[in-house]
Structure formats: structure tokens, C-alpha cells
mmCIF file of C-alpha atoms in Angstrom:
data_model
loop_
_atom_site.group_PDB
_atom_site.id
_atom_site.type_symbol
_atom_site.label_atom_id
_atom_site.label_comp_id
_atom_site.label_asym_id
_atom_site.label_seq_id
_atom_site.Cartn_x
_atom_site.Cartn_y
_atom_site.Cartn_z
ATOM 1 C CA MET A 27 23.815 -14.011 -13.818
ATOM 2 C CA THR A 28 24.737 -10.636 -12.275
ATOM 3 C CA ALA A 29 23.747 -10.778 -8.402
ATOM 4 C CA ILE A 30 21.618 -8.032 -7.536
ATOM 5 C CA THR A 31 23.172 -5.994 -4.196
ATOM 6 C CA ASP A 32 21.173 -5.901 -1.350
ATOM 7 C CA LEU A 33 20.767 -1.937 -0.629
ATOM 8 C CA TYR A 34 18.426 -2.498 2.408
ATOM 9 C CA PRO A 35 19.289 -5.781 4.770
ATOM 10 C CA SER A 36 16.335 -6.721 6.704
ATOM 11 C CA ARG A 37 15.162 -9.613 8.783
ATOM 12 C CA GLY A 38 18.294 -10.188 10.531
ATOM 13 C CA PRO A 39 19.453 -10.910 14.119
ATOM 14 C CA VAL A 40 19.135 -7.187 15.097
ATOM 15 C CA GLU A 41 16.792 -4.291 14.241
ATOM 16 C CA VAL A 42 18.969 -1.655 11.889
ATOM 17 C CA SER A 43 18.382 1.858 10.873
ATOM 18 C CA ALA A 44 20.002 3.318 7.737
ATOM 19 C CA PRO A 45 19.363 6.215 5.427
ATOM 20 C CA ARG A 46 17.550 5.826 2.072
ATOM 21 C CA LYS A 47 19.450 5.392 -0.521
ATOM 22 C CA ASP A 48 17.194 6.120 -3.685
ATOM 23 C CA PRO A 49 15.221 9.306 -4.854
ATOM 24 C CA VAL A 50 11.729 9.807 -3.519
ATOM 25 C CA VAL A 51 10.519 11.375 -6.662
ATOM 26 C CA TRP A 52 12.153 9.929 -9.838
ATOM 27 C CA SER A 53 10.974 12.154 -12.561
ATOM 28 C CA ALA A 54 13.013 15.144 -13.693
ATOM 29 C CA PRO A 55 12.245 18.477 -12.243
ATOM 30 C CA GLY A 56 9.533 20.096 -14.644
ATOM 31 C CA ALA A 57 8.239 16.948 -15.980
ATOM 32 C CA PRO A 58 4.792 16.634 -17.201
ATOM 33 C CA GLY A 59 1.822 15.035 -14.847
ATOM 34 C CA PRO A 60 -1.391 15.922 -12.850
ATOM 35 C CA ILE A 61 0.681 16.969 -9.396
ATOM 36 C CA PRO A 62 1.614 20.356 -9.676
ATOM 37 C CA THR A 63 5.572 21.149 -8.735
ATOM 38 C CA ASP A 64 4.807 22.570 -5.369
ATOM 39 C CA ARG A 65 2.591 19.412 -4.297
ATOM 40 C CA LEU A 66 5.421 17.156 -5.867
ATOM 41 C CA GLU A 67 8.129 19.104 -3.702
ATOM 42 C CA ALA A 68 6.131 18.604 -0.862
ATOM 43 C CA PHE A 69 5.457 14.488 -1.678
ATOM 44 C CA GLU A 70 9.279 14.701 -1.688
ATOM 45 C CA ARG A 71 9.450 16.250 1.702
ATOM 46 C CA ASP A 72 6.960 14.206 3.520
ATOM 47 C CA GLY A 73 6.325 10.707 1.560
ATOM 48 C CA PHE A 74 2.486 11.573 1.035
ATOM 49 C CA LEU A 75 0.279 13.616 -1.151
ATOM 50 C CA ALA A 76 -3.408 14.151 -0.126
ATOM 51 C CA VAL A 77 -5.865 14.801 -2.706
ATOM 52 C CA GLU A 78 -9.411 15.931 -1.131
ATOM 53 C CA GLN A 79 -11.377 14.790 -4.336
ATOM 54 C CA LEU A 80 -9.708 12.370 -6.422
ATOM 55 C CA ILE A 81 -12.998 10.733 -7.781
ATOM 56 C CA GLY A 82 -16.243 12.535 -7.886
ATOM 57 C CA ASP A 83 -19.504 11.206 -5.838
ATOM 58 C CA ASP A 84 -21.115 9.325 -8.725
ATOM 59 C CA GLU A 85 -18.095 7.347 -8.986
ATOM 60 C CA VAL A 86 -17.762 6.771 -5.435
ATOM 61 C CA THR A 87 -21.123 5.192 -5.867
ATOM 62 C CA VAL A 88 -20.094 2.605 -8.432
ATOM 63 C CA TYR A 89 -17.104 1.535 -6.834
ATOM 64 C CA ARG A 90 -18.571 1.256 -3.551
ATOM 65 C CA GLN A 91 -21.400 -0.865 -5.252
ATOM 66 C CA GLU A 92 -18.741 -2.784 -6.796
ATOM 67 C CA LEU A 93 -17.038 -3.361 -3.427
ATOM 68 C CA GLU A 94 -20.110 -4.550 -1.775
ATOM 69 C CA ARG A 95 -20.799 -7.066 -4.815
ATOM 70 C CA LEU A 96 -17.557 -8.677 -4.585
ATOM 71 C CA ILE A 97 -17.683 -9.281 -0.858
ATOM 72 C CA ALA A 98 -21.277 -10.621 -0.985
ATOM 73 C CA ASP A 99 -20.142 -13.023 -3.760
ATOM 74 C CA PRO A 100 -19.549 -16.314 -2.436
ATOM 75 C CA ALA A 101 -17.272 -17.514 -4.991
ATOM 76 C CA ILE A 102 -15.024 -14.268 -3.833
ATOM 77 C CA ARG A 103 -15.071 -15.395 -0.323
ATOM 78 C CA ALA A 104 -14.137 -18.784 -1.274
ATOM 79 C CA ASP A 105 -10.993 -17.655 -3.331
ATOM 80 C CA GLU A 106 -7.744 -17.735 -1.827
ATOM 81 C CA ARG A 107 -7.304 -13.690 -2.683
ATOM 82 C CA SER A 108 -9.888 -12.903 0.083
ATOM 83 C CA ILE A 109 -8.832 -12.458 3.561
ATOM 84 C CA VAL A 110 -11.037 -12.894 6.499
ATOM 85 C CA GLU A 111 -11.042 -11.314 10.033
ATOM 86 C CA PRO A 112 -9.928 -13.872 12.594
ATOM 87 C CA LYS A 113 -12.695 -13.070 15.145
ATOM 88 C CA SER A 114 -15.711 -12.347 13.082
ATOM 89 C CA GLN A 115 -14.930 -14.438 9.951
ATOM 90 C CA GLU A 116 -16.081 -11.183 7.784
ATOM 91 C CA ILE A 117 -14.049 -10.411 4.651
ATOM 92 C CA ARG A 118 -10.986 -7.877 5.596
ATOM 93 C CA SER A 119 -9.309 -7.494 2.153
ATOM 94 C CA VAL A 120 -9.868 -8.858 -1.541
ATOM 95 C CA PHE A 121 -6.355 -8.634 -3.365
ATOM 96 C CA GLU A 122 -5.636 -8.567 -7.091
ATOM 97 C CA VAL A 123 -9.141 -6.891 -7.449
ATOM 98 C CA HIS A 124 -7.812 -5.242 -10.534
ATOM 99 C CA ARG A 125 -8.034 -8.616 -12.257
ATOM 100 C CA ILE A 126 -11.173 -9.641 -10.619
ATOM 101 C CA SER A 127 -13.004 -6.642 -11.568
ATOM 102 C CA GLU A 128 -13.248 -4.706 -14.535
ATOM 103 C CA VAL A 129 -14.780 -1.775 -12.722
ATOM 104 C CA PHE A 130 -11.413 -1.499 -10.608
ATOM 105 C CA ALA A 131 -9.333 -2.197 -13.521
ATOM 106 C CA ASN A 132 -10.779 0.921 -15.446
ATOM 107 C CA LEU A 133 -9.921 2.693 -12.074
ATOM 108 C CA VAL A 134 -6.102 1.509 -12.278
ATOM 109 C CA ARG A 135 -5.845 2.830 -15.828
ATOM 110 C CA ASP A 136 -7.702 6.165 -15.055
ATOM 111 C CA GLU A 137 -4.794 9.072 -15.828
ATOM 112 C CA ARG A 138 -5.973 10.740 -12.370
ATOM 113 C CA VAL A 139 -4.545 7.465 -10.502
ATOM 114 C CA ALA A 140 -1.869 5.920 -12.962
ATOM 115 C CA GLY A 141 -0.843 9.364 -14.370
ATOM 116 C CA ARG A 142 0.201 10.530 -11.164
ATOM 117 C CA ALA A 143 2.326 7.150 -10.218
ATOM 118 C CA ARG A 144 4.217 7.608 -13.703
ATOM 119 C CA GLN A 145 5.218 11.259 -12.518
ATOM 120 C CA ILE A 146 6.207 10.250 -8.885
ATOM 121 C CA LEU A 147 8.456 7.208 -10.071
ATOM 122 C CA GLY A 148 9.658 8.750 -13.508
ATOM 123 C CA SER A 149 8.906 5.738 -15.798
ATOM 124 C CA ASP A 150 5.896 3.371 -17.182
ATOM 125 C CA VAL A 151 4.566 1.465 -14.095
ATOM 126 C CA TYR A 152 2.731 -1.773 -13.659
ATOM 127 C CA VAL A 153 0.358 -2.847 -10.451
ATOM 128 C CA HIS A 154 2.373 -4.938 -7.953
ATOM 129 C CA GLN A 155 -0.686 -5.353 -5.538
ATOM 130 C CA SER A 156 -4.283 -4.096 -5.371
ATOM 131 C CA ARG A 157 -7.270 -4.814 -3.235
ATOM 132 C CA ILE A 158 -9.988 -3.703 -1.576
ATOM 133 C CA ASN A 159 -10.217 -3.034 2.218
ATOM 134 C CA VAL A 160 -13.446 -3.673 4.047
ATOM 135 C CA LYS A 161 -13.315 -1.947 7.682
ATOM 136 C CA PRO A 162 -16.758 -2.347 8.873
ATOM 137 C CA GLY A 163 -17.783 -0.823 12.318
ATOM 138 C CA PHE A 164 -18.021 -2.159 15.679
ATOM 139 C CA GLY A 165 -14.565 -3.963 15.816
ATOM 140 C CA ALA A 166 -12.845 -4.437 12.362
ATOM 141 C CA SER A 167 -8.957 -4.742 13.602
ATOM 142 C CA GLY A 168 -6.487 -2.215 12.048
ATOM 143 C CA PHE A 169 -2.973 -2.571 10.679
ATOM 144 C CA TYR A 170 0.024 -2.222 12.669
ATOM 145 C CA TRP A 171 2.922 0.047 12.275
ATOM 146 C CA HIS A 172 5.064 -1.012 9.218
ATOM 147 C CA SER A 173 6.834 0.148 6.137
ATOM 148 C CA ASP A 174 5.597 -1.680 2.876
ATOM 149 C CA PHE A 175 8.829 -1.599 1.301
ATOM 150 C CA GLU A 176 10.599 -3.601 4.284
ATOM 151 C CA THR A 177 8.239 -6.387 3.306
ATOM 152 C CA TRP A 178 8.282 -5.882 -0.434
ATOM 153 C CA HIS A 179 11.778 -6.175 -0.361
ATOM 154 C CA ALA A 180 12.250 -9.019 1.936
ATOM 155 C CA GLU A 181 9.403 -10.992 0.745
ATOM 156 C CA ASP A 182 8.703 -10.096 -2.897
ATOM 157 C CA GLY A 183 12.100 -9.006 -4.146
ATOM 158 C CA LEU A 184 11.697 -5.349 -5.052
ATOM 159 C CA PRO A 185 15.118 -3.821 -5.327
ATOM 160 C CA ASN A 186 14.787 -0.310 -4.802
ATOM 161 C CA MET A 187 12.484 2.287 -3.370
ATOM 162 C CA ARG A 188 10.731 3.045 -6.592
ATOM 163 C CA ALA A 189 7.188 2.298 -5.702
ATOM 164 C CA VAL A 190 4.075 4.190 -4.354
ATOM 165 C CA SER A 191 0.611 3.442 -3.094
ATOM 166 C CA VAL A 192 -2.747 5.076 -3.260
ATOM 167 C CA SER A 193 -5.457 4.690 -0.812
ATOM 168 C CA ILE A 194 -8.805 6.070 -2.352
ATOM 169 C CA ALA A 195 -11.770 6.325 0.251
ATOM 170 C CA LEU A 196 -14.707 4.566 -0.733
ATOM 171 C CA THR A 197 -16.660 5.741 2.689
ATOM 172 C CA GLU A 198 -15.759 8.756 4.778
ATOM 173 C CA ASN A 199 -12.706 8.641 6.965
ATOM 174 C CA HIS A 200 -13.338 10.309 10.162
ATOM 175 C CA ASP A 201 -10.795 10.779 12.820
ATOM 176 C CA THR A 202 -12.259 8.124 14.959
ATOM 177 C CA ASN A 203 -12.895 5.180 12.451
ATOM 178 C CA GLY A 204 -9.275 3.663 12.177
ATOM 179 C CA GLY A 205 -7.722 6.146 9.485
ATOM 180 C CA LEU A 206 -4.537 6.319 7.817
ATOM 181 C CA MET A 207 -1.690 7.245 10.179
ATOM 182 C CA ILE A 208 1.735 8.282 8.594
ATOM 183 C CA MET A 209 5.241 9.785 10.321
ATOM 184 C CA PRO A 210 5.852 12.287 7.921
ATOM 185 C CA GLY A 211 9.298 12.405 6.669
ATOM 186 C CA SER A 212 9.832 8.708 7.753
ATOM 187 C CA HIS A 213 10.312 7.523 4.277
ATOM 188 C CA ARG A 214 13.805 8.647 4.345
ATOM 189 C CA THR A 215 14.981 6.242 6.723
ATOM 190 C CA PHE A 216 14.997 2.304 6.376
ATOM 191 C CA LEU A 217 14.316 0.088 9.187
ATOM 192 C CA GLY A 218 15.204 -3.357 8.849
ATOM 193 C CA CYS A 219 13.205 -5.463 11.172
ATOM 194 C CA ALA A 220 14.902 -8.152 13.230
ATOM 195 C CA GLY A 221 13.926 -11.855 13.003
ATOM 196 C CA ALA A 222 13.994 -14.311 10.023
ATOM 197 C CA THR A 223 11.030 -14.724 7.720
ATOM 198 C CA PRO A 224 9.002 -17.886 8.026
ATOM 199 C CA ARG A 225 7.748 -19.954 5.192
ATOM 200 C CA ASP A 226 4.412 -18.769 3.893
ATOM 201 C CA ASN A 227 4.476 -15.720 6.475
ATOM 202 C CA TYR A 228 1.828 -14.128 4.509
ATOM 203 C CA LYS A 229 -0.943 -16.478 5.582
ATOM 204 C CA LYS A 230 -0.722 -14.925 9.050
ATOM 205 C CA SER A 231 0.624 -11.219 8.206
ATOM 206 C CA LEU A 232 -2.419 -10.559 6.170
ATOM 207 C CA GLN A 233 -4.462 -11.068 9.333
ATOM 208 C CA MET A 234 -2.068 -9.786 11.995
ATOM 209 C CA GLN A 235 1.614 -8.413 11.360
ATOM 210 C CA ASP A 236 4.329 -10.449 12.859
ATOM 211 C CA ALA A 237 7.691 -10.479 10.822
ATOM 212 C CA GLY A 238 8.767 -7.264 9.856
ATOM 213 C CA THR A 239 7.136 -5.553 12.843
ATOM 214 C CA PRO A 240 9.271 -2.571 14.074
ATOM 215 C CA SER A 241 10.442 -2.612 17.984
ATOM 216 C CA ASP A 242 8.342 -0.530 20.323
ATOM 217 C CA GLU A 243 11.752 1.289 20.935
ATOM 218 C CA ALA A 244 12.383 2.169 17.066
ATOM 219 C CA LEU A 245 8.768 3.434 16.642
ATOM 220 C CA THR A 246 8.878 5.566 19.842
ATOM 221 C CA ALA A 247 12.118 7.236 18.488
ATOM 222 C CA MET A 248 10.729 7.587 14.690
ATOM 223 C CA ALA A 249 7.212 9.130 16.406
ATOM 224 C CA GLY A 250 9.509 11.519 18.676
ATOM 225 C CA GLU A 251 11.385 12.763 15.603
ATOM 226 C CA TYR A 252 8.390 12.891 12.688
ATOM 227 C CA GLY A 253 5.505 13.225 14.509
ATOM 228 C CA ILE A 254 2.308 11.358 13.288
ATOM 229 C CA LYS A 255 -0.326 12.731 10.867
ATOM 230 C CA LEU A 256 -4.204 10.832 10.709
ATOM 231 C CA PHE A 257 -5.751 11.332 7.336
ATOM 232 C CA THR A 258 -9.442 11.991 7.635
ATOM 233 C CA GLY A 259 -11.370 13.220 4.364
ATOM 234 C CA ARG A 260 -14.660 12.517 2.469
ATOM 235 C CA ALA A 261 -15.526 9.736 -0.101
ATOM 236 C CA GLY A 262 -13.451 10.126 -2.944
ATOM 237 C CA SER A 263 -10.609 11.397 -1.419
ATOM 238 C CA ALA A 264 -7.244 9.880 -1.675
ATOM 239 C CA THR A 265 -3.769 9.449 0.047
ATOM 240 C CA TRP A 266 -0.788 8.771 -2.191
ATOM 241 C CA PHE A 267 2.307 7.740 0.099
ATOM 242 C CA ASP A 268 5.967 6.572 -0.503
ATOM 243 C CA CYS A 269 6.435 2.595 -0.136
ATOM 244 C CA ASN A 270 9.015 3.648 2.478
ATOM 245 C CA CYS A 271 6.665 5.502 4.841
ATOM 246 C CA MET A 272 6.200 4.398 8.283
ATOM 247 C CA HIS A 273 2.300 3.856 8.657
ATOM 248 C CA GLY A 274 -0.601 2.122 10.245
ATOM 249 C CA SER A 275 -4.228 2.182 11.265
ATOM 250 C CA GLY A 276 -6.293 1.613 14.333
ATOM 251 C CA ASP A 277 -9.041 -0.569 14.894
ATOM 252 C CA ASN A 278 -12.585 0.597 14.008
ATOM 253 C CA ILE A 279 -14.856 0.392 17.102
ATOM 254 C CA THR A 280 -17.042 3.223 15.715
ATOM 255 C CA PRO A 281 -20.727 2.547 13.873
ATOM 256 C CA PHE A 282 -19.340 4.164 11.029
ATOM 257 C CA PRO A 283 -17.504 1.634 7.981
ATOM 258 C CA ARG A 284 -14.183 2.638 6.643
ATOM 259 C CA SER A 285 -13.494 1.054 3.028
ATOM 260 C CA ASN A 286 -10.961 1.895 0.443
ATOM 261 C CA VAL A 287 -9.288 0.434 -2.609
ATOM 262 C CA PHE A 288 -5.689 0.265 -2.221
ATOM 263 C CA ILE A 289 -3.254 0.317 -5.518
ATOM 264 C CA VAL A 290 0.293 -0.103 -5.354
ATOM 265 C CA PHE A 291 2.396 1.050 -8.721
ATOM 266 C CA ASN A 292 6.122 0.199 -9.174
ATOM 267 C CA SER A 293 8.418 1.186 -11.550
ATOM 268 C CA VAL A 294 8.703 -1.086 -14.501
ATOM 269 C CA GLU A 295 12.507 -0.372 -13.665
ATOM 270 C CA ASN A 296 12.264 -1.941 -10.604
ATOM 271 C CA ALA A 297 10.747 -5.162 -11.099
ATOM 272 C CA ALA A 298 10.632 -7.520 -8.780
ATOM 273 C CA VAL A 299 13.588 -10.261 -8.555
ATOM 274 C CA GLU A 300 13.920 -12.944 -5.719
ATOM 275 C CA PRO A 301 13.110 -12.385 -2.073
ATOM 276 C CA PHE A 302 15.983 -10.647 -0.126
ATOM 277 C CA ALA A 303 14.996 -12.171 3.033
ATOM 278 C CA ALA A 304 12.474 -14.750 2.586
ATOM 279 C CA PRO A 305 12.809 -18.567 1.838
ATOM 280 C CA VAL A 306 9.970 -18.443 -1.175
ATOM 281 C CA ARG A 307 8.102 -15.689 -3.100
ATOM 282 C CA ARG A 308 4.674 -14.783 -2.004
ATOM 283 C CA PRO A 309 1.784 -15.666 -4.291
ATOM 284 C CA GLU A 310 1.370 -13.170 -7.362
ATOM 285 C CA PHE A 311 -2.001 -12.014 -5.949
ATOM 286 C CA ILE A 312 0.158 -9.983 -3.140
ATOM 287 C CA GLY A 313 3.475 -9.382 -5.221
ATOM 288 C CA ALA A 314 2.942 -9.327 -9.004
ATOM 289 C CA ARG A 315 5.662 -11.126 -11.506
ATOM 290 C CA ASP A 316 3.595 -9.518 -14.340
ATOM 291 C CA PHE A 317 5.207 -6.400 -15.258
ATOM 292 C CA THR A 318 3.141 -5.206 -18.082
ATOM 293 C CA PRO A 319 2.704 -1.517 -17.789
ATOM 294 C CA VAL A 320 -0.370 0.204 -17.082
ATOM 295 C CA ARG A 321 -2.046 1.398 -20.231
#
């Protein structure tokens, strides 16, 4: 069996910064899809694409009701795919939601969603990860700065930067309720984090990021170079972003909840192999091993 070259070493003794070695947009120029050429060029440059209204108000109601049904279900709460807040013990996320719920499975297959992923990645796609994030008011904790690809490469075995995420808002994103922040252009630099990956690191990292966390010095330098953009928008809006964007979100101490559905599409030509910098694979509900294309 031919060994796969590790293009993005991480989790070593020191933090390492290196240029991206992969394309950002993988489809050929002019390839058909729902994203206009100028917006695709902006995605290439910035690493993200904001859509003011991906789904309509009626659809938002359906998906929000389904989210509320899921988090109120005792069986879902008891499922290992549910992650709870350390302090409040309220549900923070429910993973593999496209397998738990046919309502969200339909959303994943929707051409407005999967079609954009195919256009960006230039191939058929499968779901590497899906989840609903529940960020109620009055103290829901945020997600610290990180690159998803660093984790997906180190702990899930994604060889290349050929994955894209979409966060679809199910409640309004204000500038005060813990919204998504991205450093525009940061997707062009890979930051290999220092420190070995503990066994079963996911059990801690899904509540509080530790391994795979950039240093303050690196974040300060990147923020100085790229700046920070905060995403706001009404329910039904969406943000697409490249797997290597440096991003995070703050705590929500307002009374206004911020909930979203989060879907990660990976190219079928970039299927996961063994982890590059972790002792064992993460569970399949976090890093899928079913590479069946979305249809």
C-alpha cells in the first residue's frame, strides 16, 4: 500500500506556518453551478461566501421546529452524538443530524446546499460532518479560534484542503450574540499547531478546544495581517467557508439565542485515510467513513 504524503504536518513539538498547497476552488472556470462567477472569485480570495437568504422564512420555521424537537427528546440527549454545555448541562450540539433527522437529510440534499459544495470542490461530495448548534442566551459558550482542516487532517485523516462548510442560521445573527468570526484570506496559510493529540481528544475538544489551538502570538499575527470579519444576518442566511479559514465565535451573554445547522462537505476524491497526527480515529459521527456521494 502506497503511503500518503503528509502535506500539512501538525501537532509536533513547535507551531509551524506554511503556505497552502491546494486550490481553493477546484472546479474549472465557468463550470455550471448556483454560485455566480464573481462570487466564486470572492470565495477564492476571501475564503468565504455569505448568502443573505439561502432558505425562506417558512423553511426556517420547519428546521427550527425540528431542532427544538431533537433537543427536547430524552433519547437524543442520552445519545453519544449530543454534546452538552459543561456548566449548564444544556445541549450544545447534536452531531450526524442528517442521519438522525429526515428533515435535515432533505436539507443536505437540497441543490441550493449540495450544489454549491459540488461547484466549489469540483466533484461529487459526501457529508464529512453535520450538526445542529444550539447557542441559547445568557451564557452559551463560544468556539475558540481554530482551523477546521487542522483538526480534520490531524485527527480524521483528510489528506487535502478539499472540504467546505456551510452554517445556515435558524435564528437571527446579531453582532452581539456570539456570531461567527473569520479572518479573511487566512485560508491561504496553514498553521500546524504544537502539542501531541491526546487519545480520545474529541471528548474534551467538543466542549472546550485544547489540542489544535493556535498560540496567542500566531493569532495576533494572523489577525494583524488578515483582519476579522463578523457575520450577521437574518434567519435563513448562510455562510460558506473554506476548511482552512481561521475562525471562531464568542460566548452568547445576550437574551437572544443563536442556533444554526452546520454541514461539512468533503470531495469524494479526498476521502479520509488514517489520522495524520492522532493515535486513533475520531468516531464516525464526527468524521465520517461513509463516502457515499450526496444525491
